[in-house]
């Protein structure tokens, strides 16, 4: 069992990346440029909480497939508009992109974040015709804490949530550098105050505690320079959901923040694999 000091070292990805402030500043600048370049329909409300809004980057053609990207930030930081830079390559390829926000810890529990993302995807499915989206081609993606939330969406029993929702609401998921077993975070010092997890809650909110009913394809990726725990977490979801595993893509030479940049880069295998999940040929 890892000590508290080891857990901090393994899971505190920002602390291991000396230039992370500069990376976040570059993301903000690239995201501002993306919103200036693309049509951006901002702040659709999909639920009652102030944070329950999403931005949509539509394509010129109607009936487009949709990529729903859930941002990371350890459930306690960052915003949908920090990741607008991921949208341009997909929109150019004919894929609409939706980026939802969710309430952040400590004010919002992870359980409530899961509920908020369930509402976001249900809203997108129901509103797809008005938005010019093909409801049959929705893929959810996420990075880090967002990959945890994306995996929880793949595990969801949609008709149990509402009878008008189909069991195959999603046609795929892309999880990059995710955390699928939350139990180590109960003892991780830098997260304890904000996340306030206990052992029972961590088990209940871990994707590996569930088994999706359908063999919906799951694409996973983790950076080659990420910690041993992030590598282990990536293996855990493969072991828990072997019937879903579509492909695990290596990201050589990439740390935790660089891993997500590969998703929105048109020259990267992760981008092309995601297009294939959406039914688009690169």
mmCIF file of C-alpha atoms in Angstrom:
data_model
loop_
_atom_site.group_PDB
_atom_site.id
_atom_site.type_symbol
_atom_site.label_atom_id
_atom_site.label_comp_id
_atom_site.label_asym_id
_atom_site.label_seq_id
_atom_site.Cartn_x
_atom_site.Cartn_y
_atom_site.Cartn_z
ATOM 1 C CA UNK A 1 0.000 0.000 0.000
ATOM 2 C CA UNK A 2 1.325 3.419 -0.939
ATOM 3 C CA UNK A 3 2.061 5.940 1.787
ATOM 4 C CA UNK A 4 0.328 9.321 1.853
ATOM 5 C CA UNK A 5 3.506 10.941 0.533
ATOM 6 C CA UNK A 6 3.704 8.443 -2.336
ATOM 7 C CA UNK A 7 0.039 8.979 -3.203
ATOM 8 C CA UNK A 8 0.577 12.721 -3.428
ATOM 9 C CA UNK A 9 3.567 12.172 -5.689
ATOM 10 C CA UNK A 10 1.700 9.694 -7.919
ATOM 11 C CA UNK A 11 -1.558 11.614 -8.292
ATOM 12 C CA UNK A 12 -0.513 15.270 -8.134
ATOM 13 C CA UNK A 13 0.158 15.544 -11.849
ATOM 14 C CA UNK A 14 0.505 19.336 -11.879
ATOM 15 C CA UNK A 15 3.268 19.223 -9.277
ATOM 16 C CA UNK A 16 5.254 16.954 -11.620
ATOM 17 C CA UNK A 17 4.970 19.394 -14.544
ATOM 18 C CA UNK A 18 7.055 22.479 -13.780
ATOM 19 C CA UNK A 19 5.678 24.543 -16.659
ATOM 20 C CA UNK A 20 1.995 23.763 -16.020
ATOM 21 C CA UNK A 21 1.115 27.479 -15.510
ATOM 22 C CA UNK A 22 2.495 28.246 -18.962
ATOM 23 C CA UNK A 23 0.602 25.298 -20.464
ATOM 24 C CA UNK A 24 -2.685 26.503 -18.967
ATOM 25 C CA UNK A 25 -1.990 30.025 -20.269
ATOM 26 C CA UNK A 26 -1.347 28.639 -23.760
ATOM 27 C CA UNK A 27 -4.577 26.602 -23.607
ATOM 28 C CA UNK A 28 -6.526 29.740 -22.690
ATOM 29 C CA UNK A 29 -5.036 31.677 -25.592
ATOM 30 C CA UNK A 30 -5.613 28.844 -28.078
ATOM 31 C CA UNK A 31 -9.159 28.443 -26.761
ATOM 32 C CA UNK A 32 -9.915 32.151 -27.245
ATOM 33 C CA UNK A 33 -8.671 31.821 -30.823
ATOM 34 C CA UNK A 34 -10.841 28.725 -31.363
ATOM 35 C CA UNK A 35 -13.974 30.514 -30.160
ATOM 36 C CA UNK A 36 -13.170 33.426 -32.471
ATOM 37 C CA UNK A 37 -12.694 31.070 -35.421
ATOM 38 C CA UNK A 38 -15.670 28.757 -34.871
ATOM 39 C CA UNK A 39 -19.359 29.302 -34.385
ATOM 40 C CA UNK A 40 -19.744 28.869 -30.628
ATOM 41 C CA UNK A 41 -23.219 28.607 -29.115
ATOM 42 C CA UNK A 42 -22.490 29.348 -25.473
ATOM 43 C CA UNK A 43 -24.189 28.400 -22.239
ATOM 44 C CA UNK A 44 -27.097 26.157 -23.078
ATOM 45 C CA UNK A 45 -28.670 25.249 -19.724
ATOM 46 C CA UNK A 46 -29.267 21.529 -19.309
ATOM 47 C CA UNK A 47 -30.097 21.463 -15.580
ATOM 48 C CA UNK A 48 -31.127 23.586 -12.616
ATOM 49 C CA UNK A 49 -27.708 24.414 -11.112
ATOM 50 C CA UNK A 50 -25.869 27.553 -12.345
ATOM 51 C CA UNK A 51 -22.907 25.404 -13.440
ATOM 52 C CA UNK A 52 -25.070 23.137 -15.608
ATOM 53 C CA UNK A 53 -24.320 24.784 -18.938
ATOM 54 C CA UNK A 54 -22.649 23.591 -22.110
ATOM 55 C CA UNK A 55 -21.095 25.192 -25.166
ATOM 56 C CA UNK A 56 -21.804 23.768 -28.607
ATOM 57 C CA UNK A 57 -19.508 24.020 -31.618
ATOM 58 C CA UNK A 58 -21.760 22.996 -34.531
ATOM 59 C CA UNK A 59 -20.737 22.047 -38.049
ATOM 60 C CA UNK A 60 -21.955 23.668 -41.252
ATOM 61 C CA UNK A 61 -23.872 20.506 -42.183
ATOM 62 C CA UNK A 62 -26.851 19.267 -40.177
ATOM 63 C CA UNK A 63 -27.192 15.774 -38.712
ATOM 64 C CA UNK A 64 -23.540 15.776 -37.650
ATOM 65 C CA UNK A 65 -22.084 13.273 -35.178
ATOM 66 C CA UNK A 66 -21.357 14.742 -31.745
ATOM 67 C CA UNK A 67 -18.319 14.532 -29.492
ATOM 68 C CA UNK A 68 -19.132 15.487 -25.885
ATOM 69 C CA UNK A 69 -15.923 16.468 -24.084
ATOM 70 C CA UNK A 70 -15.851 16.552 -20.257
ATOM 71 C CA UNK A 71 -12.949 18.552 -18.852
ATOM 72 C CA UNK A 72 -10.643 17.495 -16.034
ATOM 73 C CA UNK A 73 -9.144 19.408 -13.117
ATOM 74 C CA UNK A 74 -9.514 16.858 -10.282
ATOM 75 C CA UNK A 75 -13.226 17.665 -10.018
ATOM 76 C CA UNK A 76 -12.271 20.981 -8.405
ATOM 77 C CA UNK A 77 -10.895 23.327 -11.090
ATOM 78 C CA UNK A 78 -10.911 24.392 -14.750
ATOM 79 C CA UNK A 79 -13.799 25.205 -17.062
ATOM 80 C CA UNK A 80 -15.262 24.099 -20.387
ATOM 81 C CA UNK A 81 -13.841 27.161 -22.127
ATOM 82 C CA UNK A 82 -10.303 26.213 -21.111
ATOM 83 C CA UNK A 83 -10.602 23.376 -23.650
ATOM 84 C CA UNK A 84 -12.154 25.099 -26.672
ATOM 85 C CA UNK A 85 -8.820 24.498 -28.415
ATOM 86 C CA UNK A 86 -9.816 20.838 -28.868
ATOM 87 C CA UNK A 87 -12.827 21.686 -31.045
ATOM 88 C CA UNK A 88 -11.456 23.084 -34.357
ATOM 89 C CA UNK A 89 -9.976 19.854 -35.756
ATOM 90 C CA UNK A 90 -13.225 17.982 -35.092
ATOM 91 C CA UNK A 91 -15.466 20.690 -36.529
ATOM 92 C CA UNK A 92 -13.321 20.789 -39.680
ATOM 93 C CA UNK A 93 -13.772 17.008 -39.940
ATOM 94 C CA UNK A 94 -17.577 17.374 -39.772
ATOM 95 C CA UNK A 95 -18.036 16.559 -36.078
ATOM 96 C CA UNK A 96 -19.952 18.867 -33.738
ATOM 97 C CA UNK A 97 -18.470 19.295 -30.257
ATOM 98 C CA UNK A 98 -20.289 19.914 -26.983
ATOM 99 C CA UNK A 99 -18.414 20.893 -23.825
ATOM 100 C CA UNK A 100 -20.413 20.776 -20.582
ATOM 101 C CA UNK A 101 -19.528 22.300 -17.250
ATOM 102 C CA UNK A 102 -20.315 20.799 -13.868
ATOM 103 C CA UNK A 103 -20.229 22.066 -10.308
ATOM 104 C CA UNK A 104 -16.798 21.877 -8.708
ATOM 105 C CA UNK A 105 -15.627 20.499 -5.374
ATOM 106 C CA UNK A 106 -15.859 21.191 -2.524
ATOM 107 C CA UNK A 107 -19.215 22.908 -3.128
ATOM 108 C CA UNK A 108 -20.385 20.038 -5.357
ATOM 109 C CA UNK A 109 -19.892 16.362 -4.551
ATOM 110 C CA UNK A 110 -18.568 13.947 -7.163
ATOM 111 C CA UNK A 111 -21.892 12.090 -6.949
ATOM 112 C CA UNK A 112 -23.688 15.283 -7.967
ATOM 113 C CA UNK A 113 -21.201 15.852 -10.785
ATOM 114 C CA UNK A 114 -22.100 12.410 -12.149
ATOM 115 C CA UNK A 115 -25.791 13.327 -11.990
ATOM 116 C CA UNK A 116 -25.088 16.606 -13.775
ATOM 117 C CA UNK A 117 -23.288 14.832 -16.623
ATOM 118 C CA UNK A 118 -26.168 12.350 -16.909
ATOM 119 C CA UNK A 119 -28.489 15.334 -17.331
ATOM 120 C CA UNK A 120 -26.172 16.895 -19.920
ATOM 121 C CA UNK A 121 -26.103 13.800 -22.124
ATOM 122 C CA UNK A 122 -29.835 13.205 -21.740
ATOM 123 C CA UNK A 123 -30.487 16.850 -22.728
ATOM 124 C CA UNK A 124 -28.242 16.542 -25.774
ATOM 125 C CA UNK A 125 -29.993 13.349 -26.879
ATOM 126 C CA UNK A 126 -33.435 14.898 -26.515
ATOM 127 C CA UNK A 127 -32.451 18.209 -28.104
ATOM 128 C CA UNK A 128 -30.366 16.720 -30.927
ATOM 129 C CA UNK A 129 -32.800 17.510 -33.785
ATOM 130 C CA UNK A 130 -32.967 21.211 -32.882
ATOM 131 C CA UNK A 131 -29.169 21.364 -32.552
ATOM 132 C CA UNK A 132 -28.457 19.712 -35.898
ATOM 133 C CA UNK A 133 -26.970 16.643 -34.217
ATOM 134 C CA UNK A 134 -27.376 12.960 -35.084
ATOM 135 C CA UNK A 135 -28.523 11.485 -31.764
ATOM 136 C CA UNK A 136 -27.428 8.019 -32.931
ATOM 137 C CA UNK A 137 -23.793 9.117 -33.187
ATOM 138 C CA UNK A 138 -22.822 10.537 -29.783
ATOM 139 C CA UNK A 139 -19.430 9.793 -28.258
ATOM 140 C CA UNK A 140 -18.407 11.001 -24.802
ATOM 141 C CA UNK A 141 -14.775 11.867 -24.099
ATOM 142 C CA UNK A 142 -12.937 13.106 -21.047
ATOM 143 C CA UNK A 143 -9.517 13.772 -19.581
ATOM 144 C CA UNK A 144 -8.369 12.938 -16.042
ATOM 145 C CA UNK A 145 -11.361 13.615 -13.736
ATOM 146 C CA UNK A 146 -13.349 14.160 -16.934
ATOM 147 C CA UNK A 147 -12.375 10.653 -18.072
ATOM 148 C CA UNK A 148 -13.788 9.324 -14.786
ATOM 149 C CA UNK A 149 -17.074 11.117 -15.521
ATOM 150 C CA UNK A 150 -17.058 9.902 -19.131
ATOM 151 C CA UNK A 151 -16.589 6.318 -17.959
ATOM 152 C CA UNK A 152 -19.508 6.712 -15.562
ATOM 153 C CA UNK A 153 -21.616 7.799 -18.554
ATOM 154 C CA UNK A 154 -20.659 4.622 -20.419
ATOM 155 C CA UNK A 155 -21.713 2.584 -17.384
ATOM 156 C CA UNK A 156 -25.093 4.344 -17.120
ATOM 157 C CA UNK A 157 -28.356 2.433 -17.501
ATOM 158 C CA UNK A 158 -30.122 5.127 -19.522
ATOM 159 C CA UNK A 159 -33.683 3.680 -19.594
ATOM 160 C CA UNK A 160 -33.498 3.388 -15.802
ATOM 161 C CA UNK A 161 -32.752 7.108 -15.662
ATOM 162 C CA UNK A 162 -35.718 7.950 -17.927
ATOM 163 C CA UNK A 163 -37.898 5.661 -20.063
ATOM 164 C CA UNK A 164 -37.499 7.825 -23.187
ATOM 165 C CA UNK A 165 -33.714 7.309 -23.246
ATOM 166 C CA UNK A 166 -32.318 4.394 -25.302
ATOM 167 C CA UNK A 167 -29.875 1.893 -23.776
ATOM 168 C CA UNK A 168 -27.407 2.707 -26.565
ATOM 169 C CA UNK A 169 -27.530 6.468 -26.068
ATOM 170 C CA UNK A 170 -23.743 6.501 -26.603
ATOM 171 C CA UNK A 171 -21.942 4.845 -29.493
ATOM 172 C CA UNK A 172 -18.547 5.096 -27.827
ATOM 173 C CA UNK A 173 -16.311 6.695 -25.207
ATOM 174 C CA UNK A 174 -12.768 8.089 -25.193
ATOM 175 C CA UNK A 175 -11.057 8.184 -21.807
ATOM 176 C CA UNK A 176 -7.655 9.859 -21.580
ATOM 177 C CA UNK A 177 -5.509 9.618 -18.424
ATOM 178 C CA UNK A 178 -8.503 8.703 -16.292
ATOM 179 C CA UNK A 179 -9.049 7.627 -12.693
ATOM 180 C CA UNK A 180 -11.381 4.635 -12.508
ATOM 181 C CA UNK A 181 -10.794 3.490 -8.928
ATOM 182 C CA UNK A 182 -11.298 6.396 -6.520
ATOM 183 C CA UNK A 183 -10.295 4.503 -3.390
ATOM 184 C CA UNK A 184 -6.630 5.637 -3.402
ATOM 185 C CA UNK A 185 -7.845 9.244 -3.371
ATOM 186 C CA UNK A 186 -9.425 8.746 0.066
ATOM 187 C CA UNK A 187 -5.875 8.763 1.462
ATOM 188 C CA UNK A 188 -4.281 11.267 -0.955
ATOM 189 C CA UNK A 189 -3.514 14.363 1.159
ATOM 190 C CA UNK A 190 -3.689 17.120 -1.468
ATOM 191 C CA UNK A 191 -7.238 16.064 -2.432
ATOM 192 C CA UNK A 192 -8.785 15.092 0.907
ATOM 193 C CA UNK A 193 -10.120 18.474 1.971
ATOM 194 C CA UNK A 194 -11.836 19.226 -1.340
ATOM 195 C CA UNK A 195 -13.137 15.789 -2.328
ATOM 196 C CA UNK A 196 -14.127 14.544 1.154
ATOM 197 C CA UNK A 197 -14.321 10.931 0.036
ATOM 198 C CA UNK A 198 -14.744 7.998 2.380
ATOM 199 C CA UNK A 199 -14.143 4.365 1.442
ATOM 200 C CA UNK A 200 -17.800 3.547 0.753
ATOM 201 C CA UNK A 201 -18.400 6.640 -1.388
ATOM 202 C CA UNK A 202 -15.164 6.090 -3.313
ATOM 203 C CA UNK A 203 -16.219 2.521 -4.140
ATOM 204 C CA UNK A 204 -19.697 3.632 -5.238
ATOM 205 C CA UNK A 205 -18.272 6.328 -7.508
ATOM 206 C CA UNK A 206 -15.587 4.162 -9.128
ATOM 207 C CA UNK A 207 -16.329 3.100 -12.717
ATOM 208 C CA UNK A 208 -14.657 -0.281 -12.115
ATOM 209 C CA UNK A 209 -17.452 -1.068 -9.623
ATOM 210 C CA UNK A 210 -19.866 -1.245 -12.578
ATOM 211 C CA UNK A 211 -20.127 -3.292 -15.744
ATOM 212 C CA UNK A 212 -21.771 -1.660 -18.758
ATOM 213 C CA UNK A 213 -24.634 -3.786 -20.082
ATOM 214 C CA UNK A 214 -23.659 -3.135 -23.691
ATOM 215 C CA UNK A 215 -20.317 -3.728 -25.379
ATOM 216 C CA UNK A 216 -20.055 -0.059 -26.343
ATOM 217 C CA UNK A 217 -16.517 0.570 -27.618
ATOM 218 C CA UNK A 218 -14.150 2.296 -25.228
ATOM 219 C CA UNK A 219 -10.973 3.975 -26.438
ATOM 220 C CA UNK A 220 -8.347 4.616 -23.743
ATOM 221 C CA UNK A 221 -5.023 6.424 -23.680
ATOM 222 C CA UNK A 222 -2.449 7.485 -21.095
ATOM 223 C CA UNK A 223 0.768 9.422 -21.543
ATOM 224 C CA UNK A 224 4.031 7.522 -21.573
ATOM 225 C CA UNK A 225 5.503 9.990 -19.062
ATOM 226 C CA UNK A 226 2.590 9.753 -16.620
ATOM 227 C CA UNK A 227 2.980 8.242 -13.160
ATOM 228 C CA UNK A 228 2.788 4.540 -12.354
ATOM 229 C CA UNK A 229 -0.615 5.084 -10.722
ATOM 230 C CA UNK A 230 -2.116 6.676 -13.830
ATOM 231 C CA UNK A 231 -0.719 3.763 -15.839
ATOM 232 C CA UNK A 232 -2.264 1.329 -13.342
ATOM 233 C CA UNK A 233 -5.619 3.107 -13.429
ATOM 234 C CA UNK A 234 -5.631 2.722 -17.218
ATOM 235 C CA UNK A 235 -5.059 -1.032 -16.862
ATOM 236 C CA UNK A 236 -7.845 -1.320 -14.282
ATOM 237 C CA UNK A 237 -10.575 -0.202 -16.668
ATOM 238 C CA UNK A 238 -9.366 -2.727 -19.255
ATOM 239 C CA UNK A 239 -9.590 -5.518 -16.697
ATOM 240 C CA UNK A 240 -13.015 -4.400 -15.444
ATOM 241 C CA UNK A 241 -14.595 -3.849 -18.874
ATOM 242 C CA UNK A 242 -12.940 -6.279 -21.325
ATOM 243 C CA UNK A 243 -16.123 -6.481 -23.415
ATOM 244 C CA UNK A 244 -15.963 -2.720 -24.090
ATOM 245 C CA UNK A 245 -12.302 -2.242 -24.812
ATOM 246 C CA UNK A 246 -11.967 -1.110 -28.384
ATOM 247 C CA UNK A 247 -8.393 0.154 -28.411
ATOM 248 C CA UNK A 248 -5.730 1.398 -26.020
ATOM 249 C CA UNK A 249 -3.548 3.975 -27.726
ATOM 250 C CA UNK A 250 -0.029 4.702 -26.484
ATOM 251 C CA UNK A 251 0.938 8.341 -26.116
ATOM 252 C CA UNK A 252 4.746 8.132 -26.046
ATOM 253 C CA UNK A 253 6.655 11.038 -24.550
ATOM 254 C CA UNK A 254 3.538 12.793 -23.213
ATOM 255 C CA UNK A 255 2.926 13.864 -19.619
ATOM 256 C CA UNK A 256 -0.515 14.260 -18.028
ATOM 257 C CA UNK A 257 -1.347 17.615 -19.644
ATOM 258 C CA UNK A 258 0.201 16.851 -23.015
ATOM 259 C CA UNK A 259 -1.884 13.665 -23.222
ATOM 260 C CA UNK A 260 -5.128 15.544 -23.825
ATOM 261 C CA UNK A 261 -3.572 17.779 -26.479
ATOM 262 C CA UNK A 262 -3.298 14.667 -28.681
ATOM 263 C CA UNK A 263 -7.095 14.408 -28.814
ATOM 264 C CA UNK A 264 -7.525 17.657 -30.724
ATOM 265 C CA UNK A 265 -4.501 17.354 -33.020
ATOM 266 C CA UNK A 266 -5.418 16.294 -36.563
ATOM 267 C CA UNK A 267 -2.050 14.568 -37.060
ATOM 268 C CA UNK A 268 -2.401 12.309 -34.006
ATOM 269 C CA UNK A 269 -3.649 8.687 -33.910
ATOM 270 C CA UNK A 270 -5.916 9.513 -30.936
ATOM 271 C CA UNK A 271 -7.785 12.070 -33.030
ATOM 272 C CA UNK A 272 -8.224 9.652 -35.938
ATOM 273 C CA UNK A 273 -9.352 6.787 -33.671
ATOM 274 C CA UNK A 274 -11.960 9.107 -32.147
ATOM 275 C CA UNK A 275 -13.211 10.040 -35.620
ATOM 276 C CA UNK A 276 -13.690 6.367 -36.396
ATOM 277 C CA UNK A 277 -15.796 5.923 -33.247
ATOM 278 C CA UNK A 278 -17.965 8.769 -34.535
ATOM 279 C CA UNK A 279 -18.396 7.067 -37.896
ATOM 280 C CA UNK A 280 -16.144 9.504 -39.754
ATOM 281 C CA UNK A 281 -13.259 8.484 -41.943
ATOM 282 C CA UNK A 282 -10.188 10.678 -41.484
#
